[in-house]
Every structure is written in C-alpha cells, then in structure tokens.
Coordinates of C-alpha atoms in Angstrom, one line a residue:
M221 CA -76.5 -34.4 -65.4
A222 CA -72.8 -35.4 -65.5
F223 CA -72.1 -32.2 -67.4
V224 CA -73.6 -30.1 -64.6
T225 CA -71.7 -31.9 -61.9
R226 CA -68.4 -31.3 -63.7
R227 CA -69.2 -27.7 -64.2
V228 CA -70.0 -27.2 -60.5
Q229 CA -66.7 -28.8 -59.5
K230 CA -64.8 -26.7 -61.9
I231 CA -66.5 -23.4 -61.2
G232 CA -67.0 -24.0 -57.4
V233 CA -69.6 -22.7 -55.1
L234 CA -68.9 -19.0 -55.7
G235 CA -68.5 -19.2 -59.4
I236 CA -64.7 -19.3 -59.3
T237 CA -62.2 -22.1 -59.3
P238 CA -60.7 -23.4 -56.0
E239 CA -57.3 -22.0 -57.0
E240 CA -58.8 -18.5 -57.6
R241 CA -60.6 -18.8 -54.2
M242 CA -57.3 -19.6 -52.4
E243 CA -55.6 -16.7 -54.1
T244 CA -58.4 -14.3 -53.0
I245 CA -58.1 -15.6 -49.4
M246 CA -54.3 -15.1 -49.5
R247 CA -54.6 -11.6 -50.8
R248 CA -57.3 -10.5 -48.5
Y249 CA -56.5 -12.1 -45.2
I250 CA -53.2 -14.0 -44.9
A251 CA -50.8 -11.7 -46.7
P252 CA -51.9 -8.6 -44.6
I253 CA -51.6 -10.5 -41.4
L254 CA -48.1 -11.7 -42.3
I255 CA -47.0 -8.2 -43.3
A256 CA -48.3 -6.8 -40.0
L257 CA -46.5 -9.5 -38.0
V258 CA -43.2 -8.8 -39.8
A259 CA -43.6 -5.1 -39.4
A260 CA -44.4 -5.4 -35.7
A261 CA -41.4 -7.8 -35.0
P262 CA -38.6 -5.2 -34.9
G263 CA -40.7 -2.9 -32.8
A264 CA -41.5 -5.7 -30.3
A265 CA -37.8 -6.7 -30.2
F266 CA -36.9 -3.0 -29.5
A267 CA -39.5 -2.7 -26.8
A268 CA -38.3 -5.9 -25.1
S269 CA -34.7 -4.7 -25.1
A270 CA -35.6 -1.3 -23.7
V271 CA -36.9 -2.8 -20.5
T272 CA -34.3 -2.2 -17.7
P273 CA -33.3 -5.3 -15.7
A274 CA -34.3 -5.5 -12.0
A275 CA -31.8 -4.0 -9.6
K276 CA -29.5 -6.4 -7.8
P277 CA -29.8 -6.5 -4.0
A278 CA -27.2 -4.7 -2.1
V279 CA -24.2 -6.8 -1.2
T280 CA -23.7 -6.9 2.6
A281 CA -20.3 -7.4 4.2
P282 CA -19.8 -10.9 5.3
A283 CA -20.1 -11.5 9.0
D284 CA -17.1 -12.5 11.0
Q285 CA -17.0 -16.2 11.8
T286 CA -15.1 -17.9 14.6
I287 CA -13.1 -21.2 14.7
S288 CA -11.0 -22.8 17.4
G289 CA -8.2 -25.2 16.7
M290 CA -4.6 -26.1 17.1
V291 CA -1.8 -24.1 15.4
K292 CA 0.0 -26.2 12.8
A293 CA 2.2 -23.4 11.4
F294 CA 2.7 -19.7 11.9
D295 CA 4.7 -17.4 9.6
L296 CA 4.8 -13.8 10.8
K297 CA 6.8 -12.6 7.7
A298 CA 4.2 -14.1 5.3
H299 CA 1.3 -13.1 7.7
T300 CA -0.2 -16.6 7.6
L301 CA -1.6 -18.9 10.3
T302 CA -2.3 -22.5 9.5
L303 CA -4.5 -24.6 11.8
A304 CA -4.4 -28.4 12.2
D305 CA -7.5 -28.8 9.9
G306 CA -5.3 -27.5 7.0
K307 CA -6.9 -24.1 6.5
T308 CA -4.6 -21.2 6.2
Y309 CA -5.7 -17.7 7.4
Q310 CA -4.2 -14.5 6.1
L311 CA -3.3 -12.2 9.0
P312 CA -3.6 -8.4 8.9
A313 CA -0.3 -6.5 8.2
T314 CA -0.6 -4.9 11.6
F315 CA -0.7 -8.3 13.4
K316 CA 1.6 -8.5 16.5
D317 CA 2.8 -11.9 17.5
P318 CA 1.2 -12.8 20.9
G319 CA 3.7 -15.8 21.2
L320 CA 2.0 -18.3 18.9
K321 CA 3.7 -21.7 18.7
A322 CA 2.8 -25.0 16.8
G323 CA 0.4 -27.1 18.9
E324 CA -1.1 -24.2 20.8
K325 CA -4.9 -23.8 20.9
V326 CA -6.2 -20.6 19.4
T327 CA -9.5 -19.0 18.4
V328 CA -9.5 -17.2 15.1
H329 CA -12.2 -14.6 14.1
W330 CA -12.2 -14.5 10.3
K331 CA -14.2 -13.6 7.2
M332 CA -14.0 -14.6 3.5
N333 CA -12.2 -12.3 1.1
G334 CA -12.8 -13.8 -2.3
T335 CA -11.4 -17.3 -1.9
A336 CA -9.0 -16.4 1.0
Y337 CA -9.7 -16.8 4.7
E338 CA -8.9 -13.4 6.2
A339 CA -8.3 -13.4 10.0
T340 CA -9.5 -10.3 11.9
S341 CA -8.2 -11.4 15.3
V342 CA -6.4 -14.3 16.9
T343 CA -6.6 -15.1 20.6
I344 CA -4.7 -17.8 22.5
G345 CA -6.7 -20.4 24.5

C-alpha cells in the first residue's frame, strides 16, 4: 500500500507530476493572458492620451471695485496714487490732476491687472 501512495503522489491526479501540471496551466492560461495585457497596454495608453482635455471656462474681465481713503502720496509723473492704507494705484496715462493733495479724502475705482492695482477713475470727496 505504501508503494501505491507514493506512486499517486508522484504521478498526481491526472497522471502527470505537479510540475508538469503547473507548466500546462502556465502555457494554456497565464501566458496568453499576460501577452494580451502587454499587447493591449500601448493601445490603452494611446487611447488615454488621445482624449482632449475639457475646455477652460471663458475668463471674464474683472469688475471695477471701489475704495475710499486718504491720499498719502500722489505722483503725476509716475502716474501713481498711494492711499493711507499703503496701497499704490496705477493711474491711466490720460489722467488729469483734479488738484489732489496729501491728506485729501478720495474715492478710487480700480481693478486688478496682474498684481497691480489699476485705477480707472479718482474722485475727490
């Protein structure tokens, strides 16, 4: 009986050794699956890169904002107006001096242009 048990272990259930059975499984199932995955990978990468990105929303012009404050400094040659809070506003090249002086209360209509505060109009009072 011991001889029969050894023979069954050596030959296995299907009449082949366990190593031969694993080799058959690899050849029939696992190897074709791996080859198919590797062959599909470049096509999948190409398909993913062919997708166009979503369109960005249209950029709208920033709305004018308003601030009131006291004039700290005014330079007509440099076209700048600095308020008491320390913010400096760039004035348009066509700006005409309405008689601004340090300490005067003004209302500035402005918008952001990059990192600069760009004044669109200045009124005294």
